[in-house]
mmCIF file of C-alpha atoms and ligand atoms in Angstrom:
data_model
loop_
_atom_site.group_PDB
_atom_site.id
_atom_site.type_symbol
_atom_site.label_atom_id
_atom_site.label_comp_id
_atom_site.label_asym_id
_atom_site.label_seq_id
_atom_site.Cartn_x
_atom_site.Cartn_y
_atom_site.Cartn_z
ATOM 1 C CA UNK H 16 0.000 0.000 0.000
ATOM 2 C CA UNK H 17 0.995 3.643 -0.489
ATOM 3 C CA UNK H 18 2.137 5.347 2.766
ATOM 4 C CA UNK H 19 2.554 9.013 1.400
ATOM 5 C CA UNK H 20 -0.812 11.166 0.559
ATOM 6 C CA UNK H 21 -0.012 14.531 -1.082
ATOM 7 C CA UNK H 22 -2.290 17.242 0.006
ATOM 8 C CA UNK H 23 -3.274 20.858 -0.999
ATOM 9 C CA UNK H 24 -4.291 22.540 2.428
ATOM 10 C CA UNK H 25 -5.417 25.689 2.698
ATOM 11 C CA UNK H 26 -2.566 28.206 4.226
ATOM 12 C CA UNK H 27 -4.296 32.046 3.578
ATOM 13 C CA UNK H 28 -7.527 33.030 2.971
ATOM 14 C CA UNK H 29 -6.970 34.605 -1.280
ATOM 15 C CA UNK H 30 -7.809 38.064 -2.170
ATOM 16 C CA UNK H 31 -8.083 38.233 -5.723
ATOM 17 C CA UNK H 32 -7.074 35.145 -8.101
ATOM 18 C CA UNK H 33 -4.924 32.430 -5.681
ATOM 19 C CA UNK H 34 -1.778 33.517 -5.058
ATOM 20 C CA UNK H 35 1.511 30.925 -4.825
ATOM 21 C CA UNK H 36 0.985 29.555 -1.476
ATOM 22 C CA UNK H 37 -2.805 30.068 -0.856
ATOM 23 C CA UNK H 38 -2.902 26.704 -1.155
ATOM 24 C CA UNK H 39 0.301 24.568 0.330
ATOM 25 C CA UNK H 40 1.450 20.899 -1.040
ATOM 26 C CA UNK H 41 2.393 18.777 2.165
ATOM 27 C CA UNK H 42 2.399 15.195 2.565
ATOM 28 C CA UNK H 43 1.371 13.136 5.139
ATOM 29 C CA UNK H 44 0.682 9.472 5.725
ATOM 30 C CA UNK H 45 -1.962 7.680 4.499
ATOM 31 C CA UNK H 46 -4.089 6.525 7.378
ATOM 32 C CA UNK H 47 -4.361 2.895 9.005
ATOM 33 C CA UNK H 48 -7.688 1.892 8.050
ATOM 34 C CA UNK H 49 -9.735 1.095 11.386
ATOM 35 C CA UNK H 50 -12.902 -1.325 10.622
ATOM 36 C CA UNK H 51 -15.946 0.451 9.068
ATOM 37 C CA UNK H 52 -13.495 2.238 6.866
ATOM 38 C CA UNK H 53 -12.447 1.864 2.999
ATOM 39 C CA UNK H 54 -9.672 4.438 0.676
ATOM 40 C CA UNK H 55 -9.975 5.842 -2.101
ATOM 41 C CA UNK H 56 -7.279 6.604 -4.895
ATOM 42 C CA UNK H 57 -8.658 9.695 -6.105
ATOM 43 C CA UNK H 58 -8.146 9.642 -9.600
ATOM 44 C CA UNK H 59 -9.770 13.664 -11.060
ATOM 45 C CA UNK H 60 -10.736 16.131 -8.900
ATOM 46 C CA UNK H 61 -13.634 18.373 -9.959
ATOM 47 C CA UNK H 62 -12.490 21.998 -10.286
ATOM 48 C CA UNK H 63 -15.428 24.743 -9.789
ATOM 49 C CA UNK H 64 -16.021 28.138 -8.820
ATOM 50 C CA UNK H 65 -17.770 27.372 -5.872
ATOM 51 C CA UNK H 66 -14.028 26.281 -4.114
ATOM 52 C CA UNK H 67 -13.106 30.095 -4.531
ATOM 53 C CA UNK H 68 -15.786 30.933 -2.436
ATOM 54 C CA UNK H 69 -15.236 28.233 0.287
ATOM 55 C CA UNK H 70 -11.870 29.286 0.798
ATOM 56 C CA UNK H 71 -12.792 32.896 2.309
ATOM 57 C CA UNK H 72 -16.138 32.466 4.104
ATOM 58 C CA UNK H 73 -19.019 30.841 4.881
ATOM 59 C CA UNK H 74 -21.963 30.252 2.300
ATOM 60 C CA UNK H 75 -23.950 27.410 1.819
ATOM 61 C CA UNK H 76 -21.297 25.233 3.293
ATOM 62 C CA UNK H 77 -18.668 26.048 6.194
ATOM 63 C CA UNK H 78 -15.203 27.938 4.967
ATOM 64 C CA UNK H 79 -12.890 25.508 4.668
ATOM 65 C CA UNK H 80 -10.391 25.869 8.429
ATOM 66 C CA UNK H 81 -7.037 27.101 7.144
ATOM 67 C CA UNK H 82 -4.305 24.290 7.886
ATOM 68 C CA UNK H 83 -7.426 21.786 6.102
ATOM 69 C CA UNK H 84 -7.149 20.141 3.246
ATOM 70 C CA UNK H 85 -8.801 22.208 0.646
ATOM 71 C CA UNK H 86 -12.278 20.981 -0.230
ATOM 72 C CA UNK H 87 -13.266 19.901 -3.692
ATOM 73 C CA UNK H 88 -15.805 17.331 -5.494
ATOM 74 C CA UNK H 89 -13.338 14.127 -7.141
ATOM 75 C CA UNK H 90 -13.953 11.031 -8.655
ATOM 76 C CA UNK H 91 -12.039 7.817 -6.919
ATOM 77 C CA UNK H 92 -11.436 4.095 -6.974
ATOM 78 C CA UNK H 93 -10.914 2.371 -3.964
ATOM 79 C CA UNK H 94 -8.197 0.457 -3.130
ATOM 80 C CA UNK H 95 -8.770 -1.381 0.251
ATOM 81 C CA UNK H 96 -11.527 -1.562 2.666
ATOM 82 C CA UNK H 97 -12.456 -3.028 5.646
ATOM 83 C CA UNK H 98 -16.181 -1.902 5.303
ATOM 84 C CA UNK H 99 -18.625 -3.774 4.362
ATOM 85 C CA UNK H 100 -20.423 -1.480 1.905
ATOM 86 C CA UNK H 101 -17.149 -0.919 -0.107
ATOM 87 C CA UNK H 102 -15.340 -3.412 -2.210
ATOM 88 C CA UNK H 103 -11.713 -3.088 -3.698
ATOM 89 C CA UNK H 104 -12.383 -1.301 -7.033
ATOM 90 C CA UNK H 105 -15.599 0.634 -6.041
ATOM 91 C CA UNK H 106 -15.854 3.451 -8.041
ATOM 92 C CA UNK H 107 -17.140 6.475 -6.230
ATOM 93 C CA UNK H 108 -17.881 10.785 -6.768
ATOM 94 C CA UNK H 109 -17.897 12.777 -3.739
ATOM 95 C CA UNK H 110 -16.237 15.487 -1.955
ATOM 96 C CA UNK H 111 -12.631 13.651 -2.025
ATOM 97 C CA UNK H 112 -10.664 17.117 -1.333
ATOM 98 C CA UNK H 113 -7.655 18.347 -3.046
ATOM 99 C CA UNK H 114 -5.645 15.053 -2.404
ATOM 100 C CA UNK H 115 -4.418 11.780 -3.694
ATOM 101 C CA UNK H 116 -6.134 9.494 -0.417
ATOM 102 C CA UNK H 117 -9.401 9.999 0.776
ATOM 103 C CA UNK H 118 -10.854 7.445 3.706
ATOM 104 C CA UNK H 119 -14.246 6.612 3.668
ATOM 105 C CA UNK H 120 -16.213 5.657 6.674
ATOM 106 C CA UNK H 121 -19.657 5.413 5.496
ATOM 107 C CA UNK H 122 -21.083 7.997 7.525
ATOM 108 C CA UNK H 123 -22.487 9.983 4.525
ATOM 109 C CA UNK H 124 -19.716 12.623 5.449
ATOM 110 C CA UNK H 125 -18.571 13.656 1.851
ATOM 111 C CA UNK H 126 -21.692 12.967 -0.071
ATOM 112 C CA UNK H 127 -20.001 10.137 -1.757
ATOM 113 C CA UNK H 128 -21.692 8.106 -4.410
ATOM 114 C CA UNK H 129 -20.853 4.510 -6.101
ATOM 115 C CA UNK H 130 -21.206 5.069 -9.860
ATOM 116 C CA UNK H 131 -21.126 2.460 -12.519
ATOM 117 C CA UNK H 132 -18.185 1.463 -15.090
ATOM 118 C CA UNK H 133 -20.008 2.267 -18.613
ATOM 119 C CA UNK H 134 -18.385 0.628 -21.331
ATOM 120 C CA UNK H 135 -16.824 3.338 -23.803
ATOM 121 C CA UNK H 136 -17.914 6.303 -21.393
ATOM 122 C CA UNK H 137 -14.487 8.265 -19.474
ATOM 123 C CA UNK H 138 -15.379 8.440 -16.000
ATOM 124 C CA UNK H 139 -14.788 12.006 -15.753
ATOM 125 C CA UNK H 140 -18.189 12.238 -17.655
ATOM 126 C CA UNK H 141 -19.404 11.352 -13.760
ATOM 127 C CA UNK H 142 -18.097 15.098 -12.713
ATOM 128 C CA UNK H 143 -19.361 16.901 -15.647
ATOM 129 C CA UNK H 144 -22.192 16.418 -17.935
ATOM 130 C CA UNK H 145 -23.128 13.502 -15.488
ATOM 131 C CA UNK H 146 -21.807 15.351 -12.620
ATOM 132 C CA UNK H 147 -22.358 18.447 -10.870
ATOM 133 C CA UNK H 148 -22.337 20.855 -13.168
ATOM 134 C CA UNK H 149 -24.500 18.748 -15.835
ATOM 135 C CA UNK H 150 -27.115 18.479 -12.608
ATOM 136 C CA UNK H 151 -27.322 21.800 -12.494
ATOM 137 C CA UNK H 152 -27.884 22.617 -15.366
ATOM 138 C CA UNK H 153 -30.520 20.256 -15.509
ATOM 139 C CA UNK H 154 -32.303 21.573 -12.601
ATOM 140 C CA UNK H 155 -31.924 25.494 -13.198
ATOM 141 C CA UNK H 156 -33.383 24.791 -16.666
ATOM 142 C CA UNK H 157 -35.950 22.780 -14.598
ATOM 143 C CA UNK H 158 -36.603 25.937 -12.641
ATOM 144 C CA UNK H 159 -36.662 28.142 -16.357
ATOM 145 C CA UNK H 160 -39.111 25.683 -17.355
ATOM 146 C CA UNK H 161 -38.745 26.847 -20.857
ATOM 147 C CA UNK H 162 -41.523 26.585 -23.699
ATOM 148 C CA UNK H 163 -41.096 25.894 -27.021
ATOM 149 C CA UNK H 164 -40.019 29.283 -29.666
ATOM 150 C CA UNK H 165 -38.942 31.220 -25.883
ATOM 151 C CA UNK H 166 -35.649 32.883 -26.534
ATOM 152 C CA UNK H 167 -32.913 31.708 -23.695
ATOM 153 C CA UNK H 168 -29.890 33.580 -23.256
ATOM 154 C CA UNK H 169 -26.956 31.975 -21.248
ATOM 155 C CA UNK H 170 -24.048 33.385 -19.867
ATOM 156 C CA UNK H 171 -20.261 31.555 -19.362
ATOM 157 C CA UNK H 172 -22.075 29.354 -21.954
ATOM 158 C CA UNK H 173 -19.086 27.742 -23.138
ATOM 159 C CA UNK H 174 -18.366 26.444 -19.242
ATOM 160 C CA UNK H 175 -19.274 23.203 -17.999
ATOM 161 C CA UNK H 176 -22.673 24.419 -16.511
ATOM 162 C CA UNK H 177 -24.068 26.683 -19.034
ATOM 163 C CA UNK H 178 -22.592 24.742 -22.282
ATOM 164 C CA UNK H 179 -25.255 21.565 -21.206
ATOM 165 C CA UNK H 180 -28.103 24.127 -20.115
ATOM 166 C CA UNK H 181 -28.200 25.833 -23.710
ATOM 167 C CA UNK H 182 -28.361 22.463 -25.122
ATOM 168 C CA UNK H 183 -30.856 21.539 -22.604
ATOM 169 C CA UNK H 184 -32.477 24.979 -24.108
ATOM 170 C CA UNK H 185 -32.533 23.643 -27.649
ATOM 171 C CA UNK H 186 -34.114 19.924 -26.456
ATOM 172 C CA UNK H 187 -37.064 22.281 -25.294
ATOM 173 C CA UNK H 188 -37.204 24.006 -29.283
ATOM 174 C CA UNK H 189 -35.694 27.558 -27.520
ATOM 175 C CA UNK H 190 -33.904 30.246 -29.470
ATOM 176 C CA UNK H 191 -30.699 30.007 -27.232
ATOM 177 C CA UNK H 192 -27.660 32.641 -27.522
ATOM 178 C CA UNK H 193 -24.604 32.075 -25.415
ATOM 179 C CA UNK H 194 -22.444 34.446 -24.201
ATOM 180 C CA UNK H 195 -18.501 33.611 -24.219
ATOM 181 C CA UNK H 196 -15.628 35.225 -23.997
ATOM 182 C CA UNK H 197 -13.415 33.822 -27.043
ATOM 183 C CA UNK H 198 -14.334 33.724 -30.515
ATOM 184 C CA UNK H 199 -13.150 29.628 -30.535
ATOM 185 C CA UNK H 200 -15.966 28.998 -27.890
ATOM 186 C CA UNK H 201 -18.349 30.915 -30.001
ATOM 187 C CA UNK H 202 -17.928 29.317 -32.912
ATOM 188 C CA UNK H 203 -18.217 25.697 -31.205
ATOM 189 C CA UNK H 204 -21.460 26.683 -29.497
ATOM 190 C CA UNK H 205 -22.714 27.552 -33.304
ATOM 191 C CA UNK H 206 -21.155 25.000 -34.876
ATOM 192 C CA UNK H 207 -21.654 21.753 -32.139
ATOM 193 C CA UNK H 208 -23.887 22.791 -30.038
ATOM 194 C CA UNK H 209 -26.204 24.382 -32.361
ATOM 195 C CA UNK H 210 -26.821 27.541 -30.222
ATOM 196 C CA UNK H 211 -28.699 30.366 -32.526
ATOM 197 C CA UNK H 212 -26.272 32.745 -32.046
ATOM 198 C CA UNK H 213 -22.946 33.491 -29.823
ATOM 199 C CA UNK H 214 -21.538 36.620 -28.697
ATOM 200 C CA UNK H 215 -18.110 36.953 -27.556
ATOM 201 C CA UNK H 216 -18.689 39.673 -24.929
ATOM 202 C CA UNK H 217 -14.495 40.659 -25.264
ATOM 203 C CA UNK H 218 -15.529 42.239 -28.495
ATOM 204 C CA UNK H 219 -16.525 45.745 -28.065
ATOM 205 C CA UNK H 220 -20.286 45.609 -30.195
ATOM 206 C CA UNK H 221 -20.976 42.673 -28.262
ATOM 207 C CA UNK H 222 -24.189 44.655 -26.623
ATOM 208 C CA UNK H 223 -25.513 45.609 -30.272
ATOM 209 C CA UNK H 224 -25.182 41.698 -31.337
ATOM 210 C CA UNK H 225 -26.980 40.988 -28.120
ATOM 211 C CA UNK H 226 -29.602 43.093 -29.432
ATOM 212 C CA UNK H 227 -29.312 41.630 -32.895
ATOM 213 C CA UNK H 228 -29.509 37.877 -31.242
ATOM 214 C CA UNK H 229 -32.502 38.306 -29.539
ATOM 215 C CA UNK H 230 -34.913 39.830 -31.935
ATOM 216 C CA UNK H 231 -37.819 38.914 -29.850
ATOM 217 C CA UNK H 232 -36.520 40.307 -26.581
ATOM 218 C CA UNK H 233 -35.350 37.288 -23.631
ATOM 219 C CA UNK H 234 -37.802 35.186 -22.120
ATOM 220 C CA UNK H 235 -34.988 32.992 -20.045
ATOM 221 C CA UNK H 236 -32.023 34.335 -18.401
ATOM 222 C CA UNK H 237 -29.586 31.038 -17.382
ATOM 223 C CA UNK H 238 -27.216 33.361 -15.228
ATOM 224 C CA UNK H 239 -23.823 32.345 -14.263
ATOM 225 C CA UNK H 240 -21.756 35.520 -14.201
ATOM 226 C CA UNK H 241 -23.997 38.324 -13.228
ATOM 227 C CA UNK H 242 -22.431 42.305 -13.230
ATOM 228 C CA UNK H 243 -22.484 44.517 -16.343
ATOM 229 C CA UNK H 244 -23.020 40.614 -18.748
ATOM 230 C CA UNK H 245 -26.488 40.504 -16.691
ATOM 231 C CA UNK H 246 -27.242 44.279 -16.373
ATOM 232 C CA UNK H 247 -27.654 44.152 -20.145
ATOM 233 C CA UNK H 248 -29.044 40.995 -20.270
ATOM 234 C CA UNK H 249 -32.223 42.251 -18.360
ATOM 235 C CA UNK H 250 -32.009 44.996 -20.362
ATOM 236 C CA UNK H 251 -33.667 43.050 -22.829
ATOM 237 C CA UNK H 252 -35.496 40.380 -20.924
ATOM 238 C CA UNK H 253 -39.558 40.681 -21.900
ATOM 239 C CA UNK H 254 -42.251 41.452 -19.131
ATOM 240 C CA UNK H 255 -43.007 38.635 -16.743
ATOM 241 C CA UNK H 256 -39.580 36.757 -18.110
ATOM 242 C CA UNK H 257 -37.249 34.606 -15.975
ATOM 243 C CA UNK H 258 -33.567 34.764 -14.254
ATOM 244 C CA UNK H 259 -32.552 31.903 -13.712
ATOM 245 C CA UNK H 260 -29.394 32.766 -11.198
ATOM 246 C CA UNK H 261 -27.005 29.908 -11.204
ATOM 247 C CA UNK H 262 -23.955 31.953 -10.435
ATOM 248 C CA UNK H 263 -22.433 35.560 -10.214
ATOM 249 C CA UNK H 264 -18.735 34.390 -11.192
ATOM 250 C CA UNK H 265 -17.758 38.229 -12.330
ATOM 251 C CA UNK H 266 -18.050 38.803 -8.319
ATOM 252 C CA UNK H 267 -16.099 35.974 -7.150
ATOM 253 C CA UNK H 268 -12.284 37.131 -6.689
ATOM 254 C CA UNK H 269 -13.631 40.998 -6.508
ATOM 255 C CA UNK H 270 -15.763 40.862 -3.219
ATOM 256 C CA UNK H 271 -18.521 42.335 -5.352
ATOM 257 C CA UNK H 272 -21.829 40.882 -5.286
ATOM 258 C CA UNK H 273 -22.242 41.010 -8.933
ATOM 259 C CA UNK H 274 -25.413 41.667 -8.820
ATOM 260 C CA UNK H 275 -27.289 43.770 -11.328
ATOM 261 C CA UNK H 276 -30.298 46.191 -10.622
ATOM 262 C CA UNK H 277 -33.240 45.462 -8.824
ATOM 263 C CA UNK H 278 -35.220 48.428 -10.576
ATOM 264 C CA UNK H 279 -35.264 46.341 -13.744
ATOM 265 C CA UNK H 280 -36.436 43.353 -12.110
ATOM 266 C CA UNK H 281 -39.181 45.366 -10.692
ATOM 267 C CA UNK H 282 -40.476 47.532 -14.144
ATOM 268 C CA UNK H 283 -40.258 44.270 -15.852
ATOM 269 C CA UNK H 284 -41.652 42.309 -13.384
ATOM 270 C CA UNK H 285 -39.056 39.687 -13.612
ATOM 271 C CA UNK H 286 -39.599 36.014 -12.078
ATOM 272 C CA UNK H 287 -35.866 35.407 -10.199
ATOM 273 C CA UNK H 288 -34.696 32.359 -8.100
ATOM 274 C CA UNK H 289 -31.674 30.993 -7.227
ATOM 275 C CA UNK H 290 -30.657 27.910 -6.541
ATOM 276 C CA UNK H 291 -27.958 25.459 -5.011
ATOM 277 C CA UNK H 292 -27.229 22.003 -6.192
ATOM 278 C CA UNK H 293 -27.174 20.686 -2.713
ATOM 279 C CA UNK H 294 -31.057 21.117 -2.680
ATOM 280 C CA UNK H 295 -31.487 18.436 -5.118
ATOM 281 C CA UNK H 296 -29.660 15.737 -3.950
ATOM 282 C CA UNK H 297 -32.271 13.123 -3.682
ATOM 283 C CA UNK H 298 -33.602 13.392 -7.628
ATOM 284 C CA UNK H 299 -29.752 12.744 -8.720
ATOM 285 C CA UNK H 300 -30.447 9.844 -9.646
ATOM 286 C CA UNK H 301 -33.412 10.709 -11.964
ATOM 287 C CA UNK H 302 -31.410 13.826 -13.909
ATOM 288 C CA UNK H 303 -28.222 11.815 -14.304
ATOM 289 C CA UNK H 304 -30.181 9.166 -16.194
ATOM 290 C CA UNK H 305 -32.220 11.943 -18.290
ATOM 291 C CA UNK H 306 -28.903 13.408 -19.259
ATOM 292 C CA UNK H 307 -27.489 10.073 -19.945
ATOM 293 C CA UNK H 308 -30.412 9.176 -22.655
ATOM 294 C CA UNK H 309 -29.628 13.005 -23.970
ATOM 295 C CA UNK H 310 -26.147 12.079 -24.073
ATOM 296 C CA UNK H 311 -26.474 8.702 -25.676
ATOM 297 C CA UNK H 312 -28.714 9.915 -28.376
ATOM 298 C CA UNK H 313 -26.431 12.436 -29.427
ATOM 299 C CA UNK H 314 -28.490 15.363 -28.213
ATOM 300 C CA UNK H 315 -25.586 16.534 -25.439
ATOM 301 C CA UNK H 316 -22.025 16.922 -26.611
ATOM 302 C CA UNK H 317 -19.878 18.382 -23.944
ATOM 303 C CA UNK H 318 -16.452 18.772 -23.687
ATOM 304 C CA UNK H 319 -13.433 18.848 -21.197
ATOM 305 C CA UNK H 320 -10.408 20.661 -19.989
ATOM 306 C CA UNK H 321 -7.886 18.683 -18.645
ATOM 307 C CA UNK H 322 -4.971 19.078 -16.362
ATOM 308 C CA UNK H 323 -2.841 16.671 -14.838
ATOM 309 C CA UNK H 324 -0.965 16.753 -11.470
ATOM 310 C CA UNK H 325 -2.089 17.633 -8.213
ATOM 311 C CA UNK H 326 0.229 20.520 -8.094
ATOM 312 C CA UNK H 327 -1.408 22.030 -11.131
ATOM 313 C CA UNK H 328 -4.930 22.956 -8.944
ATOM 314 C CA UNK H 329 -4.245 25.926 -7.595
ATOM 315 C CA UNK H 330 -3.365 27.309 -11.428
ATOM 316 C CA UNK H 331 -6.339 25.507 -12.748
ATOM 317 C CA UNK H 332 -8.739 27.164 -10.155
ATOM 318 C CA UNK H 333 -7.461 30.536 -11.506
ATOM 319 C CA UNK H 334 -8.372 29.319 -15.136
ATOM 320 C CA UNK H 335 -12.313 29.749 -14.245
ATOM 321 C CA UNK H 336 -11.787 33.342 -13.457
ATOM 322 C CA UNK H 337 -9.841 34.018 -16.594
ATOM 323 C CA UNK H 338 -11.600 31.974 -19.234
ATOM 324 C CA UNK H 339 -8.811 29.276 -19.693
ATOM 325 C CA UNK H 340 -11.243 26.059 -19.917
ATOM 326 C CA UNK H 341 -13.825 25.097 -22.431
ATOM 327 C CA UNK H 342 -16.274 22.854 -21.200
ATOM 328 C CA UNK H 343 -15.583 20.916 -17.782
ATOM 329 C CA UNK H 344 -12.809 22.006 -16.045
ATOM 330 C CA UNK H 345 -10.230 18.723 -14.440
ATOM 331 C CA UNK H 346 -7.483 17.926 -12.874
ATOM 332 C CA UNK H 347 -6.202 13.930 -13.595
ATOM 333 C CA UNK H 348 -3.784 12.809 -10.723
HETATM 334 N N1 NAP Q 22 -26.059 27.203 -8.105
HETATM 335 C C1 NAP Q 22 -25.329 26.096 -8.068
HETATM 336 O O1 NAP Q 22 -25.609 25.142 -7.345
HETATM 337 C C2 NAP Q 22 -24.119 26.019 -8.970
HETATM 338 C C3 NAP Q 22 -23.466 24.789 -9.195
HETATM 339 C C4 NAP Q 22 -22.374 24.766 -10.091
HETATM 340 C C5 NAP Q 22 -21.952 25.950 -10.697
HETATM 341 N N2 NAP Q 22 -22.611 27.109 -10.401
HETATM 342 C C6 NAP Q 22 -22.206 28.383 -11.028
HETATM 343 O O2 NAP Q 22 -22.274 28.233 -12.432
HETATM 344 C C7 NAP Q 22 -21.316 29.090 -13.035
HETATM 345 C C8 NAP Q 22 -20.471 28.266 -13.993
HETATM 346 O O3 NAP Q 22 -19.756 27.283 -13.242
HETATM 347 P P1 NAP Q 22 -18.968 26.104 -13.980
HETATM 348 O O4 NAP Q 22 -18.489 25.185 -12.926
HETATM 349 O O5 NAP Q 22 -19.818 25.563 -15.070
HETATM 350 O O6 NAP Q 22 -17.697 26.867 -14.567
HETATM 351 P P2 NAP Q 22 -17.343 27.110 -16.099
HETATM 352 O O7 NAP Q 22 -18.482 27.855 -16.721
HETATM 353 O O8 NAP Q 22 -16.898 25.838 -16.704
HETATM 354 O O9 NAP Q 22 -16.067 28.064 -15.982
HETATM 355 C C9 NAP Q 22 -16.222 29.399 -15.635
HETATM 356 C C10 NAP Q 22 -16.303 30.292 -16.898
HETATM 357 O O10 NAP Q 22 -16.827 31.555 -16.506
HETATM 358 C C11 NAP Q 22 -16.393 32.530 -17.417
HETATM 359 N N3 NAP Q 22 -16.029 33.738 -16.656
HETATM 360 C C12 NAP Q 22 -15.158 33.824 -15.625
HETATM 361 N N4 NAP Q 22 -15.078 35.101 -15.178
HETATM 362 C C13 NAP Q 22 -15.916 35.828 -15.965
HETATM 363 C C14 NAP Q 22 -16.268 37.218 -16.010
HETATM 364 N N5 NAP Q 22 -15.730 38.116 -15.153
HETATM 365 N N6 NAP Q 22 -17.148 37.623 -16.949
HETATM 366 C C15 NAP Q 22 -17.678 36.719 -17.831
HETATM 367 N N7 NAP Q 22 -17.404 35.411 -17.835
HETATM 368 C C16 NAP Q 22 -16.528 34.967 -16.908
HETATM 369 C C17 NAP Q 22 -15.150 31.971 -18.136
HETATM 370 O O11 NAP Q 22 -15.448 31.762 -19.517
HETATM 371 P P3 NAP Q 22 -15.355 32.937 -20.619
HETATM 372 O O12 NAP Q 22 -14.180 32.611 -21.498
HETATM 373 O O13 NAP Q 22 -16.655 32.829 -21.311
HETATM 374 O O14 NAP Q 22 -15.144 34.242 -19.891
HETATM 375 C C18 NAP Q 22 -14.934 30.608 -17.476
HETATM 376 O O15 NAP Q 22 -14.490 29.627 -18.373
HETATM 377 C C19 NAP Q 22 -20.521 29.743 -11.906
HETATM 378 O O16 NAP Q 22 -21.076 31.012 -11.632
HETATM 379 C C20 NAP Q 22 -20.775 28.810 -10.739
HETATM 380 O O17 NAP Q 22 -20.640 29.454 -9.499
HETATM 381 C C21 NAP Q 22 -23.673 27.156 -9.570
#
């Protein structure tokens, strides 16, 4: 067995993007299993925005302690167990944290889930479009519940999250425009996706082709970066339409809400929620085998990013804040 597990731990609290050292690479020993416990190789860790906000304060979950292993979602195999639920080989998602060893005790600490070998499917499919972000998707478009000829307008639509919720758009017959930040991920939300339009919002007319994109006014706002992308957004949202507010990721290393105004909301008399994945948990099951059939008929495509080291997290957290990934964004150990 292995005796050395390389950790990222959390040393300061970042301001801004992660600096070097934010997050410090120790190692320590793997643990003695004690009965009633199994570990876990961890084999790609899951890299979202969400671990930007955990490392400076409380949300919907606890700031991670500095000196603690930073928290993240991962995919793993085990390797031994002395618990009866767990079997050598298991193959599990959960939150595995920013490590190579994770030990399991079966406590439903870590949310961790047993998924299923699929013949000809990677298993980091399990931490995107069948993952996290692919469940959220599903549910926020749930919450849009869009109708046929509505125009949908996503933002960070070439991400893991809003490049499945677009498609999940087109399923339901919308007119869906993405928003994206490089002409590459415009032009593959066009071309594969088969978005109605994309606007790269780096270009300086990208407001007038907003306008141009959306003919009929927006119906659905799928909002994952909020600021000036969703001030303009609502702009042109029609009466009585719907925000959808996934994420404000233009706030995240800025300590600015992100928000956008409230008097719009109001004169248009716009339907918002918000919504955390967490919340769902127990119809998992039933989304991740919707967006499996989507998947297997061809009507998802999705795409990843992928990284490989442990060392290379900190860097590849950074990469969501500066447009660096297309699709789902991993790191392979
Ligand atoms: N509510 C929930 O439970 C839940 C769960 C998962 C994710 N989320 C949210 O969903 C959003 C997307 O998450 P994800 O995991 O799918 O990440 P992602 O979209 O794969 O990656 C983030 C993308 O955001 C874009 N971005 C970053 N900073 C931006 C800025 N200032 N202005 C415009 N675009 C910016 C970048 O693409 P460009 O090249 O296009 O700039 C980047 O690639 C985030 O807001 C996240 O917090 C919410």
């Amino acid at each position: 067995m292995p005796n050395t597990n390389r950790q990222l731990r959390l040393q300061n609290r970042p301001k801004g993007l992660l600096a070097p050292g934010d997050l410090q690479l120790v190692e320590s020993p793997v643990p003695e299993l004690k009965d009633g416990q199994a570990l876990a190789k961890v084999k790609y860790l899951s890299i979202d925005p969400t671990m930007r906000a955990w490392m400076v304060a409380d949300t919907y979950l606890p700031a991670v302690p500095i000196g603690e292993v930073m928290r993240s979602l991962g995919f793993a195999e085990i390797v031994e167990s002395r618990h009866a639920e767990y079997k050598k080989g298991d193959r599990i998602t959960g939150l595995t944290g920013l490590q190579d060893y994770v030990v399991l005790d079966g406590s439903g600490k870590g949310l961790f889930q047993r998924v299923p070998k699929i013949p000809f499917v990677s298993d980091t499919v399990f931490l995107g479009v069948l993952g996290v972000t692919g469940l959220t998707a599903f549910f926020g478009m749930e919450i849009a519940a869009p109708k046929k000829g509505e125009t949908l307008v996503v933002s960070a639509a070439a991400g893991a999250t809003g490049s499945i919720a677009g498609q999940i758009g087109k399923i339901h017959g919308c007119r869906v425009v993405g928003i994206a930040g490089t002409d590459d991920k415009c032009s593959w939300m066009t071309k594969d996706l088969g978005f109605d339009a994309a606007i790269n919002y780096k270009h300086p007319d990208w407001k007038e082709k907003l306008t141009a994109a959306t003919p009929n006014g927006i119906d659905i706002d799928f909002e994952n970066v909020g600021g000036e992308i969703m001030r303009e957004i609502l702009n042109r949202m029609n009466l009585h339409g719907c925000v959808v507010l996934c994420g404000l990721i233009s706030g995240y290393t800025k300590g600015d809400p992100g928000l956008a105004s409230f008097g719009t909301v109001l004169v248009k008399r716009l339907r918002v929620q918000g919504f955390i994945i967490l919340d769902y948990a127990s119809r998992f099951m039933e989304a991740a085998t919707q967006l499996g059939q989507w998947k297997m008929f061809g009507k998802l495509k999705d795409r990843e990013t992928i990284m490989e080291g442990l060392e290379k997290a900190p860097d590849a957290i950074n990469m969501l804040f500066t447009g660096g990934n297309t699709g789902k964004l991993i790191v392979k150990l």
